[in-house]
Amino acid sequence: MEKIYEENNDKKPKKLSLSIVLSFAVALFAIVSLIAVGFNQISYAVPNDKLTVIPGLYPDPSDPDGKIPAGINGRGDSGALYVPMLFSDSSDASTATKPVFCIEHGIDYSTDADNYQSDGEVFDDLGLVYILNQSKVLGGTGIVEADKKYPGSTETLSADDYKAVETYVTQVAIWMYMHEHYPAGDSRHGKLEENTSDGVPMTIIKNNITLKSTRDGNTRAIYSGNLYNEYVKNLVEKAGNASNYKTVKAALKSSNITLNEDKTVYQTDRIDVIANPSSDLVNYSVDLEGIDGAYVVDKNGNRKSSLDTFAPSDYFYIRVPVNKVTNDKSTVTITIVGEFQNYIGGEYFLSSGNAQSMVSVTSENFRIYNSSYINFMAAPDTGMTTAQTIYFIGLIVLLCGVGIIYANAKPVEEN
């Protein structure tokens, strides 16, 4: 196979020591392991730094110049449960397109612009991501059917009222999912079972309920029935079984390692990226850690950082300075970050105070990562000089000669 070399005009050629030759020989013929961690993929994205929670507003029906909080009042025989409409892009509940949702029921949210800091992409909960992807208000296919009618009427819900019902169902589904999948004591478990002045939220959710929007002053029902059985229960069950069907991993073509012309840099064989489904992969990036100085180059030898992206059909190489490969540091961790279309990703935002945490959609594309490892097996550096090596070899030859003479000597007979 043709070797690929790196021209390094900035460094003077160095005399190759015996220890480096031995190290390279071992590295060249040793088995190079590329071990995939597996398909426990998790979402990954460059997070936004902050989140400002903006309560939605509707025009006040009783005051042309006034505004009222946008939200949905749910009331049943066992009590009431209110869901606010919250956004990150606008206070106009009719036109805002970036809803945010609470993930810790029973804790107040904050509207302080400096209160919420990103905790990164939702990487540990594919069920939560699944719910976000179903919600129509976040760009999904919709939890509630698009032609939903007003209770007792053949009239289809208006755009505002459909948005309100879908928001209510999405928020309740998130609360129920978090409650079922996180233990008591974890703030994400929420307080759905605690008794409040309006009743026990869990009981309210699981029984018949009537929803009314603040948009029209809570005068007209926009939903009536068992919301939990009709929409929430099945959604939460599916979320609990959600798995990451989009996967990405690195694939090393061979275990061959080459050395550049001035004997200072190792290079792997080409590394391709395999994605499933491959048609949904938009791009990928590569991040390295483990050996100082390790870096990525594209098929043309151009150096790339973790912020650069590759096309799905591209491939790359890893280069490692020879003097950085030691017994203690011989493994490079390769992290492939794949960006997929047809699925959205969520991002956690944690409060710097005592306000509850929020979740928001990060982008139109879902990002996941997978880590693999390449081990550059380095021989121990004995630090022997050339003179020491010659003396050592001479000693071995001398000992072998003595042994041969002794073995062939005839024993002296005793009289």
Steps between C-alpha positions, in 0.01 A plus 500: 500500500630845413628695796383854564764736628494837668739771390625685806720789391489674836709238678856390431551128445611327816733207532288190555593327823486124546219537755286686246572234234395228743189695599400546138565136417275389782234757410511400134454129557286510814129455477333838483172478680199693394237410757158653464332583830171371363164640408428677823489816293419829662405832371762763458503858377676828544280646772361848527649684795183634658124477486254778571157368588234732362142450625256512210237772486160540338304821441266566791141442376374763745770761428613575140831638628561234762670161503428186698718193569467228237417164648256213521280427799417134546218422741334175598295360784813450709654845456685729261838494327630807316768489227667828396610558142871584510734595215855609433445718193195717560229586750232486230344160566334497156817555298780364724662192350746386769313353797689393812373245751544431869655169607461535878133520591420699811796741480459855371683610188699822469477781246842641595704523180819402683349218703511206256828351379526216252580156639553371148302287263256245640741210493365266765130482421384386158145474631484872565640566153234267359220705659646824366507350152132408511372843600354713221601823672864388471473392138391138546209319340272585791372321808147631459341443160514810276123505438404484868154651562371719778307291757142441385562671166597420142722808489873431476719663762646835399879520458535670839282250681668201335836642607367532854372140515822361348705703749296367792534139387874539435565649843291243685669216308844636597398524867356149500802355320748665739291386797504138385867482401672690779484392866346696785758740635621590151361844411407367156259259666279799575219544750205355310391290799505781754175655615460869413228757549374405151512123561746222424647559151537128426132438572396801294706382203369144502132590522265687268601860448379807312750742352438870448738761364569836659487645148122536515479547874443128569153517349506219244617142550770399256517140623287277719559136582765270644814667370725243668342193339455668164848645450738498795513136614593352162753775430675450834513123449660542157745751641599248767593251228671754277842411368740683276439364154748748351857385548845610393844344543857513369633216283878454460587358157801305629747483786784638290692792646747703295779737597560830325825578318675673787399223740309727736132417442295179490192484277214249504338352195186676378203516733146506361179576685208259489156644580158344531286607328773627270254712301422710808860589584554869423863528608741394771791638697789329679644569844817341642643460845745277681834588340632855496551630149273246327305658217272424206568559132259463211557293188713781356720530806340819628495530877151508656372601843199372693303800370546399137246273333536223245252397232345154556717345225827656622772315687793609716827396661644541848855620548697472822848640574743214561644657813154520657432126489602335827396203707291732716346682207454273202125517439307758300126532564309586183160662548282516191222757526228432244228746407182340368197645329139396563539515879538787746720518806425644842718698737491524879513840667569501872422782739780673685253552786210294626283525190409187314689362202373540147533316170507663158560391144856577394482477124316335215753218487573234757862442599648188652850380567687174525852445633761252381864441584826452312792369701848586375692223678829662604805299605654595837757774467811348656701815447804292390765685305665354191817426697301325773321293237833391343642404839181306581512307172870430552428364845233267363740373230775447758269305731378288211861425400589395854195279510589329171861439610382359833243274336757350260781458750582132593489425871836416657518143616605450857753227579 
